[in-house]
mmCIF file of C-alpha atoms in Angstrom:
data_model
loop_
_atom_site.group_PDB
_atom_site.id
_atom_site.type_symbol
_atom_site.label_atom_id
_atom_site.label_comp_id
_atom_site.label_asym_id
_atom_site.label_seq_id
_atom_site.Cartn_x
_atom_site.Cartn_y
_atom_site.Cartn_z
ATOM 1 C CA MET A 1 -11.909 3.525 -0.406
ATOM 2 C CA GLU A 2 -8.841 3.319 2.964
ATOM 3 C CA HIS A 3 -5.824 1.360 2.991
ATOM 4 C CA PRO A 4 -2.341 1.839 4.658
ATOM 5 C CA ARG A 5 -0.889 5.198 3.516
ATOM 6 C CA LEU A 6 2.070 6.577 4.919
ATOM 7 C CA ASN A 7 2.185 10.519 5.426
ATOM 8 C CA GLU A 8 2.801 13.597 8.037
ATOM 9 C CA SER A 9 0.385 13.347 10.197
ATOM 10 C CA GLN A 10 2.422 10.469 11.709
ATOM 11 C CA ARG A 11 6.385 10.504 12.039
ATOM 12 C CA LEU A 12 7.134 8.794 8.356
ATOM 13 C CA PRO A 13 9.119 4.806 8.825
ATOM 14 C CA HIS A 14 13.141 5.958 9.576
ATOM 15 C CA ARG A 15 15.825 4.045 9.954
ATOM 16 C CA THR A 16 18.843 5.509 13.011
ATOM 17 C CA GLY A 17 21.663 3.551 12.642
ATOM 18 C CA ASN A 18 21.178 0.471 12.954
ATOM 19 C CA SER A 19 17.363 0.500 14.075
ATOM 20 C CA PHE A 20 14.348 0.913 12.136
ATOM 21 C CA ASP A 21 11.286 2.805 13.677
ATOM 22 C CA MET A 22 8.294 2.381 11.005
ATOM 23 C CA SER A 23 4.025 3.146 12.109
ATOM 24 C CA ILE A 24 1.724 2.273 9.210
ATOM 25 C CA PRO A 25 -1.334 4.352 9.441
ATOM 26 C CA ALA A 26 -4.069 2.106 7.689
ATOM 27 C CA TRP A 27 -6.774 3.287 6.957
ATOM 28 C CA GLY A 28 -6.079 6.202 5.901
ATOM 29 C CA ASP A 29 -7.150 7.851 2.383
ATOM 30 C CA GLY A 30 -6.722 10.268 -0.906
ATOM 31 C CA GLY A 31 -5.594 12.806 1.398
ATOM 32 C CA ARG A 32 -2.275 14.208 2.181
ATOM 33 C CA GLY A 33 -2.490 14.615 5.762
ATOM 34 C CA HIS A 34 -5.019 12.408 6.296
ATOM 35 C CA ALA A 35 -3.707 8.769 9.087
ATOM 36 C CA GLY A 36 -7.319 7.408 9.216
ATOM 37 C CA VAL A 37 -8.441 5.499 12.189
ATOM 38 C CA VAL A 38 -9.864 3.093 13.655
ATOM 39 C CA GLY A 39 -14.187 2.803 14.664
ATOM 40 C CA PRO A 40 -16.749 0.871 15.895
ATOM 41 C CA GLY A 41 -16.237 -2.533 14.237
ATOM 42 C CA THR A 42 -13.723 -5.270 14.942
ATOM 43 C CA THR A 43 -10.222 -4.186 12.653
ATOM 44 C CA SER A 44 -6.602 -5.830 13.093
ATOM 45 C CA GLN A 45 -3.503 -4.757 12.033
ATOM 46 C CA THR A 46 -0.133 -6.586 11.991
ATOM 47 C CA ASN A 47 3.334 -6.111 9.939
ATOM 48 C CA GLU A 48 6.201 -8.169 9.057
ATOM 49 C CA PHE A 49 9.474 -7.070 8.699
ATOM 50 C CA TYR A 50 11.747 -9.396 6.271
ATOM 51 C CA ARG A 51 16.232 -9.014 6.064
ATOM 52 C CA ASN A 52 17.436 -10.777 3.471
ATOM 53 C CA GLY A 53 14.147 -12.811 2.536
ATOM 54 C CA HIS A 54 14.035 -13.320 5.897
ATOM 55 C CA LEU A 55 12.256 -12.932 8.968
ATOM 56 C CA VAL A 56 13.117 -11.011 12.314
ATOM 57 C CA ALA A 57 10.609 -9.398 13.545
ATOM 58 C CA ARG A 58 6.213 -9.568 13.820
ATOM 59 C CA ALA A 59 4.051 -7.585 15.912
ATOM 60 C CA ASP A 60 -0.107 -6.455 15.216
ATOM 61 C CA GLY A 61 -0.803 -3.214 15.584
ATOM 62 C CA SER A 62 0.061 0.712 13.819
ATOM 63 C CA GLY A 63 3.391 -0.392 14.195
ATOM 64 C CA ILE A 64 6.620 -1.910 14.098
ATOM 65 C CA GLY A 65 10.650 -1.104 15.799
ATOM 66 C CA VAL A 66 13.573 -3.577 15.028
ATOM 67 C CA GLU A 67 17.612 -3.090 16.443
ATOM 68 C CA ASP A 68 20.642 -4.021 15.348
ATOM 69 C CA MET A 69 20.229 -4.544 12.256
ATOM 70 C CA PRO A 70 23.884 -5.593 10.035
ATOM 71 C CA ALA A 71 25.306 -2.233 8.911
ATOM 72 C CA THR A 72 25.652 -2.990 5.415
ATOM 73 C CA ARG A 73 22.778 -2.469 2.672
ATOM 74 C CA SER A 74 20.435 -5.700 3.147
ATOM 75 C CA ARG A 75 16.979 -5.850 0.803
ATOM 76 C CA TYR A 76 14.078 -5.501 3.170
ATOM 77 C CA ARG A 77 10.655 -5.817 3.406
ATOM 78 C CA LEU A 78 8.121 -4.694 6.014
ATOM 79 C CA VAL A 79 4.319 -6.722 5.080
ATOM 80 C CA THR A 80 0.914 -5.228 6.687
ATOM 81 C CA THR A 81 -1.563 -6.459 6.685
ATOM 82 C CA THR A 82 -5.001 -5.236 7.868
ATOM 83 C CA GLU A 83 -8.744 -6.989 8.560
ATOM 84 C CA ARG A 84 -11.712 -6.018 9.600
ATOM 85 C CA ALA A 85 -14.181 -8.255 10.347
ATOM 86 C CA GLU A 86 -17.407 -6.578 11.103
ATOM 87 C CA GLY A 87 -19.060 -2.923 11.113
ATOM 88 C CA TYR A 88 -17.140 -1.838 7.609
ATOM 89 C CA PRO A 89 -19.178 -2.167 4.422
ATOM 90 C CA TYR A 90 -15.364 -1.666 2.372
ATOM 91 C CA SER A 91 -12.066 -1.865 2.458
ATOM 92 C CA THR A 92 -12.860 -5.124 4.624
ATOM 93 C CA ALA A 93 -8.762 -6.920 3.958
ATOM 94 C CA THR A 94 -5.846 -5.163 2.429
ATOM 95 C CA ARG A 95 -2.141 -6.063 2.211
ATOM 96 C CA THR A 96 0.737 -3.994 0.840
ATOM 97 C CA GLU A 97 3.914 -5.541 0.502
ATOM 98 C CA TRP A 98 7.612 -2.830 0.275
ATOM 99 C CA ALA A 99 10.991 -3.407 -1.005
ATOM 100 C CA PHE A 100 13.390 -1.735 -0.559
ATOM 101 C CA ALA A 101 17.338 -1.746 -0.084
ATOM 102 C CA SER A 102 19.129 -0.310 2.903
ATOM 103 C CA GLY A 103 22.663 1.095 4.753
ATOM 104 C CA ALA A 104 23.651 2.230 8.274
ATOM 105 C CA PRO A 105 23.446 5.604 7.327
ATOM 106 C CA ARG A 106 26.351 7.665 7.296
ATOM 107 C CA SER A 107 24.882 10.487 9.727
ATOM 108 C CA ASP A 108 23.276 10.056 13.120
ATOM 109 C CA ASP A 109 19.747 11.936 11.475
ATOM 110 C CA PRO A 110 16.665 10.112 11.116
ATOM 111 C CA GLN A 111 16.974 8.481 6.690
ATOM 112 C CA VAL A 112 13.314 8.133 5.920
ATOM 113 C CA LEU A 113 13.390 4.787 4.741
ATOM 114 C CA PRO A 114 12.267 4.523 0.269
ATOM 115 C CA LEU A 115 8.585 2.813 1.074
ATOM 116 C CA LEU A 116 6.515 4.169 -2.176
ATOM 117 C CA GLN A 117 3.800 5.682 -2.081
ATOM 118 C CA LEU A 118 -0.141 4.737 -3.645
ATOM 119 C CA ASP A 119 -2.788 6.637 -4.513
ATOM 120 C CA TYR A 120 -6.384 6.073 -5.549
ATOM 121 C CA GLY A 121 -8.802 8.779 -7.456
ATOM 122 C CA ILE A 122 -12.152 6.855 -8.400
ATOM 123 C CA ARG A 123 -15.806 8.895 -8.629
ATOM 124 C CA THR A 124 -18.461 7.283 -5.779
ATOM 125 C CA ASP A 125 -22.091 8.467 -5.057
ATOM 126 C CA THR A 126 -22.999 9.038 -1.538
ATOM 127 C CA GLY A 127 -22.831 4.802 -0.661
ATOM 128 C CA GLY A 128 -18.966 4.669 -1.369
ATOM 129 C CA ALA A 129 -20.258 3.188 -4.878
ATOM 130 C CA ALA A 130 -18.484 3.352 -8.369
ATOM 131 C CA ARG A 131 -19.963 2.821 -12.010
ATOM 132 C CA ARG A 132 -18.449 -0.031 -13.919
ATOM 133 C CA ASP A 133 -17.457 1.977 -16.582
ATOM 134 C CA ALA A 134 -15.907 3.980 -14.106
ATOM 135 C CA GLU A 135 -12.392 5.539 -14.491
ATOM 136 C CA LEU A 136 -9.671 4.968 -12.527
ATOM 137 C CA THR A 137 -6.390 7.065 -10.942
ATOM 138 C CA VAL A 138 -3.522 5.218 -9.835
ATOM 139 C CA ALA A 139 -0.370 7.261 -8.467
ATOM 140 C CA ALA A 140 2.247 5.945 -7.131
ATOM 141 C CA SER A 141 5.191 8.484 -5.192
ATOM 142 C CA ALA A 142 8.091 8.688 -3.421
ATOM 143 C CA LEU A 143 7.317 9.637 0.148
ATOM 144 C CA PRO A 144 8.929 12.560 1.102
ATOM 145 C CA GLY A 145 12.724 14.345 1.878
ATOM 146 C CA VAL A 146 12.753 10.743 -0.605
ATOM 147 C CA SER A 147 15.233 11.296 -3.937
ATOM 148 C CA SER A 148 14.277 7.428 -5.517
ATOM 149 C CA GLY A 149 13.857 8.746 -8.879
ATOM 150 C CA PRO A 150 11.708 8.541 -11.579
ATOM 151 C CA VAL A 151 8.409 6.094 -10.291
ATOM 152 C CA CYS A 152 6.432 4.113 -11.931
ATOM 153 C CA THR A 153 2.981 2.413 -11.747
ATOM 154 C CA ASP A 154 3.811 -0.831 -13.606
ATOM 155 C CA LEU A 155 0.576 -3.200 -12.669
ATOM 156 C CA VAL A 156 -3.162 -2.610 -11.954
ATOM 157 C CA GLU A 157 -4.448 -5.450 -11.494
ATOM 158 C CA VAL A 158 -8.745 -5.810 -10.105
ATOM 159 C CA SER A 159 -10.587 -8.168 -9.107
ATOM 160 C CA TYR A 160 -15.251 -9.327 -8.811
ATOM 161 C CA ASP A 161 -14.361 -11.778 -6.609
ATOM 162 C CA ASP A 162 -13.427 -10.127 -3.188
ATOM 163 C CA GLY A 163 -9.393 -11.372 -4.718
ATOM 164 C CA ARG A 164 -10.477 -15.224 -5.597
ATOM 165 C CA THR A 165 -9.609 -14.220 -9.316
ATOM 166 C CA TRP A 166 -7.545 -11.309 -10.908
ATOM 167 C CA HIS A 167 -7.564 -9.342 -14.070
ATOM 168 C CA GLN A 168 -5.366 -6.848 -15.095
ATOM 169 C CA LEU A 169 -6.344 -3.738 -17.007
ATOM 170 C CA VAL A 170 -4.749 -2.095 -20.125
ATOM 171 C CA ARG A 171 -2.875 1.490 -18.350
ATOM 172 C CA HIS A 172 -2.529 4.791 -19.941
ATOM 173 C CA GLY A 173 0.328 7.016 -18.681
ATOM 174 C CA ALA A 174 -1.441 9.975 -16.713
ATOM 175 C CA GLY A 175 1.547 11.352 -15.630
ATOM 176 C CA ASP A 176 4.184 11.964 -12.730
ATOM 177 C CA GLY A 177 3.980 8.001 -12.301
ATOM 178 C CA ALA A 178 -0.158 8.272 -12.366
ATOM 179 C CA ALA A 179 -1.688 5.477 -14.349
ATOM 180 C CA ARG A 180 -5.669 5.681 -15.729
ATOM 181 C CA VAL A 181 -7.421 2.431 -16.199
ATOM 182 C CA ARG A 182 -10.623 1.590 -17.125
ATOM 183 C CA LEU A 183 -13.314 -0.634 -15.287
ATOM 184 C CA ASP A 184 -15.149 -3.387 -17.034
ATOM 185 C CA ALA A 185 -16.934 -4.365 -14.370
ATOM 186 C CA PRO A 186 -19.741 -8.235 -15.051
ATOM 187 C CA LYS A 187 -23.852 -7.248 -14.172
ATOM 188 C CA ARG A 188 -23.847 -9.751 -11.434
ATOM 189 C CA ALA A 189 -20.603 -8.008 -9.107
ATOM 190 C CA ARG A 190 -21.119 -6.197 -5.974
ATOM 191 C CA TYR A 191 -17.216 -4.816 -5.801
ATOM 192 C CA LEU A 192 -13.973 -4.088 -6.933
ATOM 193 C CA SER A 193 -10.962 -4.878 -5.816
ATOM 194 C CA LEU A 194 -7.233 -4.382 -6.663
ATOM 195 C CA ARG A 195 -4.132 -5.192 -6.654
ATOM 196 C CA VAL A 196 -0.976 -2.304 -7.832
ATOM 197 C CA HIS A 197 2.388 -2.451 -8.223
ATOM 198 C CA ALA A 198 4.698 0.219 -8.681
ATOM 199 C CA SER A 199 8.400 0.507 -9.069
ATOM 200 C CA ASP A 200 11.002 3.109 -8.935
ATOM 201 C CA GLN A 201 14.726 3.044 -10.435
ATOM 202 C CA ARG A 202 16.563 2.678 -7.734
ATOM 203 C CA GLY A 203 14.496 -1.147 -7.477
ATOM 204 C CA ASP A 204 11.999 -0.156 -4.289
ATOM 205 C CA THR A 205 8.679 -1.583 -5.682
ATOM 206 C CA VAL A 206 5.206 -0.996 -3.493
ATOM 207 C CA THR A 207 2.240 -3.507 -3.783
ATOM 208 C CA GLN A 208 -0.366 -3.963 -2.518
ATOM 209 C CA THR A 209 -4.482 -5.663 -2.373
ATOM 210 C CA VAL A 210 -7.103 -3.785 -1.108
ATOM 211 C CA ILE A 211 -11.196 -5.612 -1.042
ATOM 212 C CA ARG A 212 -13.625 -4.492 -1.520
ATOM 213 C CA ALA A 213 -12.491 -1.686 -2.287
ATOM 214 C CA THR A 214 -16.087 0.184 -3.688
ATOM 215 C CA GLY A 215 -19.473 -1.086 -3.775
ATOM 216 C CA LEU A 216 -20.213 -0.901 -8.153
ATOM 217 C CA ALA A 217 -23.289 0.938 -8.847
#
């Protein structure tokens, strides 16, 4: 399963004064330093940046930069979408939406943005297919250097028809902001898609959708 995953293999999204610089590795996995690569096939990535509900910048590719934002504290959203038109059986499309508040830092040092990170754990066979009753663990966390307080995985939804319909699963606590769920895929389903929402005590949130995250055996 590959999805936009922020990690220290690249400089973390940050704010310096009234400027934002955000690099979003689009096809990372669960490894701490794995940013993912663009391999064979057709892939695309688009980033959108909003302030107080208004779109202020849009860019194709792995990063987006924004300058001259007000110093006053505002609500921001960063939305990253990816698509693989051919060449890959899994993670064919994703959408990740981060929401957070930010004001100008008191110092001139770059300040890492309070973007929440999601990681997934599910056992698959060598072909990337999970059992129809497999256990899935979702772990939510803050980025290194960000003090967010406790982080909680609030909602885990699954789809067995490429995101046309969604089903909320019963969550069981797994510690440290993680949640554990059990799949119940119908026999006719071929793929598992995921939609997860997490938040922290400050009101920072992330919602991530991964279409065809794994196959189903």
